[in-house]
């Protein structure tokens, strides 16, 4: 049977007002376009309870007792990687037979949902201090300063599938808590390696690195792609270049080349890929490429180039606009 639409409070009150004015249920129904039975039910409710408000509904009893709810909530709070199967077994040992969907619904009512664990850098104390120093030094920088930065990085994109993920139970806005993340280290595996850059104006150049990159190759990439990207984005005078502390980036010859070209370089804390908004663009690119399902390396490269060019400039602009929020929410614990 189809579920009928609930009457608004104003309509229910109007029914009572017309009834008190001496109108019959049939007349009220015709005036308001309602069934006589509906009008009668509202009037009887008002006579019995002196209100037209919805009364508490009993509903089906909860399958998990309040004590059981506290137990599973405490369990996932201590260990967010606890699976629903583990919780089902825990409750079964306590004498409660329950299903996995019921576990999900119960935890959701407690403000917890199952999410993929975020991958964040594996941090040592020296990294934590460097990240905090960077955040404090730049927290009050105006948005215009970040709009004048060209962000760069390398990434590897797999031909088939995605890296495995782990789900954790967490509350809203707790995705970067250490218990809810998966520590990572640099230089994971992949099928093709890309170098790219972007600014608030939109994506810059993207190229495939076909050989093992060294300092000389990296400088060649910058020579051929960095300045053209800056020109295409119409960067203001004095724009700043960002790259991380990869040995190829910090080699003496690379630093000397950047100095001779009078490029300003943003000082960057180690183990901080999550501070670089280009990571969001890499994720955007990888999702787009995965949807295209390339079948070979040639197709993978072509699709990467096509999808990178399709990323809207507004996406890049928003990443830069929200950079201050990134600084205030960066994880500083990973050990």
Coordinates of C-alpha atoms in Angstrom, one line a residue, residues 20-329:
X20 CA -14.9 24.5 16.2
X21 CA -16.6 26.9 13.9
X22 CA -19.4 24.3 13.5
X23 CA -18.6 22.8 10.1
X24 CA -19.1 19.1 9.5
X25 CA -16.3 16.7 8.6
X26 CA -17.7 16.4 5.0
X27 CA -17.8 20.1 4.6
X28 CA -14.2 20.5 5.9
X29 CA -13.0 17.7 3.6
X30 CA -14.6 19.4 0.5
X31 CA -13.2 22.8 1.5
X32 CA -9.6 21.5 2.0
X33 CA -9.6 18.8 -0.6
X34 CA -9.3 16.0 1.9
X35 CA -11.0 12.7 2.6
X36 CA -13.7 12.7 5.3
X37 CA -11.9 9.9 7.1
X38 CA -8.7 12.0 7.3
X39 CA -10.6 15.0 8.7
X40 CA -12.3 12.7 11.2
X41 CA -9.0 11.2 12.4
X42 CA -7.5 14.7 13.0
X43 CA -10.6 15.8 14.9
X44 CA -10.6 12.7 17.1
X45 CA -6.9 13.1 17.9
X46 CA -7.5 16.7 18.9
X47 CA -10.4 15.8 21.1
X48 CA -8.4 13.0 22.8
X49 CA -5.0 14.6 23.2
X50 CA -5.8 18.4 22.8
X51 CA -3.1 18.7 20.2
X52 CA -2.6 18.1 16.5
X53 CA 1.2 17.5 16.9
X54 CA 2.6 14.1 15.9
X55 CA 2.7 11.8 19.0
X56 CA 5.7 9.6 19.7
X57 CA 5.6 6.4 17.8
X58 CA 6.5 3.1 19.5
X59 CA 8.2 1.5 16.5
X60 CA 10.1 -1.8 16.6
X61 CA 12.3 -2.4 19.6
X62 CA 16.1 -2.0 19.1
X63 CA 17.9 -5.2 18.4
X64 CA 20.9 -4.1 20.4
X65 CA 20.5 -3.1 24.0
X66 CA 21.8 0.2 25.2
X67 CA 24.6 -1.7 26.9
X68 CA 25.5 -3.4 23.6
X69 CA 25.5 -0.1 21.8
X70 CA 28.0 1.3 24.4
X71 CA 30.2 -1.8 24.0
X72 CA 30.5 -1.6 20.2
X73 CA 30.9 2.2 20.2
X74 CA 33.7 1.9 22.8
X75 CA 35.3 -0.9 20.7
X76 CA 35.4 1.1 17.5
X77 CA 36.5 4.2 19.3
X78 CA 39.6 2.3 20.6
X79 CA 40.2 0.6 17.4
X80 CA 38.6 2.2 14.3
X81 CA 39.8 -0.7 12.1
X82 CA 37.4 -3.1 13.9
X83 CA 35.2 -4.9 11.2
X84 CA 31.5 -5.4 11.4
X85 CA 32.2 -9.2 11.5
X86 CA 34.3 -8.6 14.7
X87 CA 31.5 -6.7 16.3
X88 CA 28.9 -9.4 15.3
X89 CA 31.1 -12.0 17.0
X90 CA 31.6 -9.8 20.1
X91 CA 27.8 -9.4 20.5
X92 CA 27.1 -13.1 19.8
X93 CA 29.5 -14.0 22.6
X94 CA 27.5 -11.6 24.8
X95 CA 24.3 -13.4 23.9
X96 CA 23.0 -11.0 21.2
X97 CA 22.5 -12.4 17.6
X98 CA 22.8 -9.5 15.2
X99 CA 23.5 -8.8 11.5
X100 CA 26.1 -6.6 9.9
X101 CA 23.6 -4.1 8.5
X102 CA 22.2 -3.6 12.0
X103 CA 25.8 -2.9 13.2
X104 CA 26.1 -0.2 10.5
X105 CA 22.8 1.4 11.4
X106 CA 23.5 1.4 15.1
X107 CA 26.9 3.0 14.7
X108 CA 25.5 5.5 12.2
X109 CA 23.0 6.6 14.9
X110 CA 26.0 7.2 17.1
X111 CA 27.6 9.5 14.5
X112 CA 30.0 6.9 13.2
X113 CA 30.3 5.7 9.6
X114 CA 32.6 3.4 7.7
X115 CA 35.1 5.3 5.6
X116 CA 38.2 4.5 3.7
X117 CA 41.3 5.2 5.8
X118 CA 43.2 8.3 4.6
X119 CA 46.8 7.7 3.5
X120 CA 49.1 10.2 5.2
X121 CA 52.8 10.6 5.5
X122 CA 54.7 8.5 8.1
X123 CA 56.0 11.2 10.4
X124 CA 59.0 11.4 12.7
X125 CA 59.3 14.0 15.5
X126 CA 61.5 16.1 13.3
X127 CA 58.9 16.1 10.5
X128 CA 56.2 17.1 13.0
X129 CA 58.2 20.1 14.1
X130 CA 59.0 21.2 10.6
X131 CA 55.3 20.9 9.5
X132 CA 54.2 22.9 12.5
X133 CA 56.8 25.6 11.8
X134 CA 55.7 25.8 8.1
X135 CA 52.0 26.1 9.2
X136 CA 52.7 28.8 11.7
X137 CA 54.8 30.8 9.4
X138 CA 52.2 30.8 6.6
X139 CA 49.0 30.6 8.5
X140 CA 48.3 34.4 8.1
X141 CA 49.5 34.7 4.5
X142 CA 46.8 36.3 2.3
X143 CA 45.0 34.3 -0.3
X144 CA 46.7 36.4 -3.0
X145 CA 50.1 35.0 -2.0
X146 CA 48.9 31.4 -2.6
X147 CA 47.4 32.4 -5.9
X148 CA 50.9 33.4 -7.0
X149 CA 52.3 29.9 -6.4
X150 CA 53.0 27.2 -9.1
X151 CA 52.6 23.8 -7.4
X152 CA 54.4 20.8 -8.8
X153 CA 54.9 17.1 -8.1
X154 CA 55.4 13.7 -9.7
X155 CA 53.1 10.8 -9.4
X156 CA 52.7 7.2 -10.7
X157 CA 49.5 5.9 -12.2
X158 CA 48.6 2.2 -12.4
X159 CA 47.3 0.7 -15.5
X160 CA 44.9 -1.7 -13.7
X161 CA 43.0 -1.5 -10.5
X162 CA 43.5 0.7 -7.4
X163 CA 45.6 0.3 -4.3
X164 CA 43.8 -1.6 -1.6
X165 CA 42.1 0.5 1.1
X166 CA 41.0 -0.1 4.7
X167 CA 37.8 1.1 6.2
X168 CA 37.6 2.7 9.6
X169 CA 34.7 3.9 11.8
X170 CA 35.0 7.6 12.4
X171 CA 32.9 10.7 13.2
X172 CA 32.5 13.6 10.9
X173 CA 35.7 15.7 10.3
X174 CA 37.9 13.1 12.0
X175 CA 39.4 11.6 8.8
X176 CA 42.9 12.9 9.6
X177 CA 43.1 11.5 13.1
X178 CA 46.1 9.1 13.3
X179 CA 43.9 6.2 14.2
X180 CA 41.8 6.8 11.1
X181 CA 44.7 7.0 8.6
X182 CA 47.2 4.7 6.8
X183 CA 50.8 5.9 7.0
X184 CA 52.6 5.9 3.7
X185 CA 56.1 6.5 2.4
X186 CA 57.2 8.1 -0.8
X187 CA 57.8 6.4 -4.2
X188 CA 55.0 3.7 -4.4
X189 CA 54.7 1.4 -7.4
X190 CA 52.9 2.3 -10.6
X191 CA 53.0 1.8 -14.4
X192 CA 53.7 5.3 -15.7
X193 CA 55.3 8.3 -14.0
X194 CA 54.1 11.8 -14.6
X195 CA 55.3 15.3 -13.7
X196 CA 52.8 18.1 -13.6
X197 CA 52.1 21.5 -12.2
X198 CA 49.2 23.9 -11.6
X199 CA 48.2 27.2 -10.2
X200 CA 45.0 29.0 -9.1
X201 CA 44.5 29.8 -12.8
X202 CA 44.3 26.1 -13.8
X203 CA 46.4 23.0 -14.7
X204 CA 49.9 23.6 -16.1
X205 CA 51.8 21.2 -18.2
X206 CA 51.7 17.4 -17.7
X207 CA 54.4 15.2 -19.1
X208 CA 55.3 11.5 -18.9
X209 CA 58.7 10.6 -17.4
X210 CA 59.8 7.6 -19.5
X211 CA 63.1 6.9 -17.8
X212 CA 64.4 6.8 -14.2
X213 CA 64.5 10.5 -13.3
X214 CA 67.8 12.0 -12.1
X215 CA 68.8 15.6 -11.3
X216 CA 69.7 16.4 -14.9
X217 CA 66.4 15.1 -16.3
X218 CA 64.5 17.0 -13.6
X219 CA 66.2 20.3 -14.6
X220 CA 65.4 19.5 -18.3
X221 CA 61.7 19.1 -17.3
X222 CA 61.7 22.4 -15.6
X223 CA 63.5 24.1 -18.5
X224 CA 60.9 22.9 -21.0
X225 CA 57.8 23.1 -18.9
X226 CA 57.9 25.3 -15.9
X227 CA 58.3 28.7 -17.5
X228 CA 55.8 27.9 -20.3
X229 CA 53.3 26.9 -17.7
X230 CA 53.8 30.2 -15.8
X231 CA 53.3 32.1 -19.0
X232 CA 50.2 30.2 -20.0
X233 CA 48.8 30.9 -16.6
X234 CA 49.7 34.6 -16.8
X235 CA 51.4 34.5 -13.4
X236 CA 52.2 37.8 -11.7
X237 CA 55.7 39.1 -11.4
X238 CA 57.5 37.4 -8.5
X239 CA 55.6 34.2 -8.7
X240 CA 56.8 31.3 -6.4
X241 CA 57.7 27.8 -7.4
X242 CA 56.9 24.9 -5.1
X243 CA 58.4 21.4 -5.2
X244 CA 59.2 18.9 -2.4
X245 CA 62.5 17.8 -0.9
X246 CA 63.2 14.9 -3.3
X247 CA 67.0 14.6 -3.7
X248 CA 66.6 15.5 -7.4
X249 CA 64.8 18.7 -6.4
X250 CA 67.3 19.7 -3.8
X251 CA 70.5 18.8 -5.7
X252 CA 73.1 21.5 -5.7
X253 CA 72.9 21.9 -9.5
X254 CA 69.1 22.2 -9.4
X255 CA 69.3 24.9 -6.7
X256 CA 71.9 26.7 -8.7
X257 CA 69.8 26.6 -11.8
X258 CA 66.8 28.0 -10.0
X259 CA 68.9 30.7 -8.5
X260 CA 70.3 31.8 -11.8
X261 CA 66.8 31.9 -13.3
X262 CA 65.8 34.1 -10.3
X263 CA 63.0 31.7 -9.4
X264 CA 61.6 32.1 -5.9
X265 CA 61.2 28.7 -4.3
X266 CA 58.8 27.9 -1.4
X267 CA 60.7 26.3 1.5
X268 CA 59.1 23.0 2.0
X269 CA 58.9 20.7 5.1
X270 CA 59.9 17.0 4.5
X271 CA 57.3 14.3 4.4
X272 CA 54.5 16.7 3.6
X273 CA 52.8 15.6 0.4
X274 CA 49.4 16.3 2.1
X275 CA 50.3 20.0 2.3
X276 CA 50.6 20.1 -1.5
X277 CA 47.2 20.7 -3.1
X278 CA 48.3 19.0 -6.3
X279 CA 47.7 15.8 -4.5
X280 CA 44.0 16.5 -4.9
X281 CA 44.5 17.0 -8.6
X282 CA 46.4 13.7 -8.8
X283 CA 43.4 12.0 -7.2
X284 CA 41.0 13.8 -9.6
X285 CA 43.1 12.6 -12.5
X286 CA 43.3 9.0 -11.3
X287 CA 39.6 8.8 -10.8
X288 CA 39.0 10.1 -14.3
X289 CA 41.5 7.8 -15.8
X290 CA 40.1 4.7 -14.0
X291 CA 36.7 5.5 -15.4
X292 CA 38.1 5.3 -18.9
X293 CA 39.6 1.9 -18.2
X294 CA 42.7 2.1 -20.5
X295 CA 43.9 -1.3 -21.7
X296 CA 47.6 -0.5 -22.4
X297 CA 50.3 1.9 -21.5
X298 CA 49.9 4.0 -24.7
X299 CA 46.2 4.4 -24.0
X300 CA 47.0 5.2 -20.3
X301 CA 49.3 8.0 -21.3
X302 CA 46.9 9.5 -23.8
X303 CA 44.0 9.4 -21.4
X304 CA 46.0 11.0 -18.6
X305 CA 46.9 13.9 -20.9
X306 CA 43.3 14.3 -22.1
X307 CA 41.7 14.1 -18.7
X308 CA 44.3 16.5 -17.1
X309 CA 43.5 19.1 -19.7
X310 CA 39.8 18.7 -18.9
X311 CA 40.1 19.5 -15.2
X312 CA 38.2 22.8 -14.7
X313 CA 40.2 25.9 -13.7
X314 CA 37.6 26.3 -10.9
X315 CA 38.8 23.1 -9.3
X316 CA 42.4 24.5 -9.1
X317 CA 41.1 27.9 -7.9
X318 CA 39.1 26.3 -5.0
X319 CA 42.1 24.2 -3.9
X320 CA 44.1 27.4 -3.5
X321 CA 41.3 29.3 -1.9
X322 CA 41.0 26.7 0.8
X323 CA 44.8 26.3 1.5
X324 CA 44.6 28.1 4.8
X325 CA 42.1 25.4 6.0
X326 CA 44.6 22.8 4.9
X327 CA 47.2 24.3 7.1
X328 CA 44.9 24.4 10.2
X329 CA 43.9 20.7 9.7

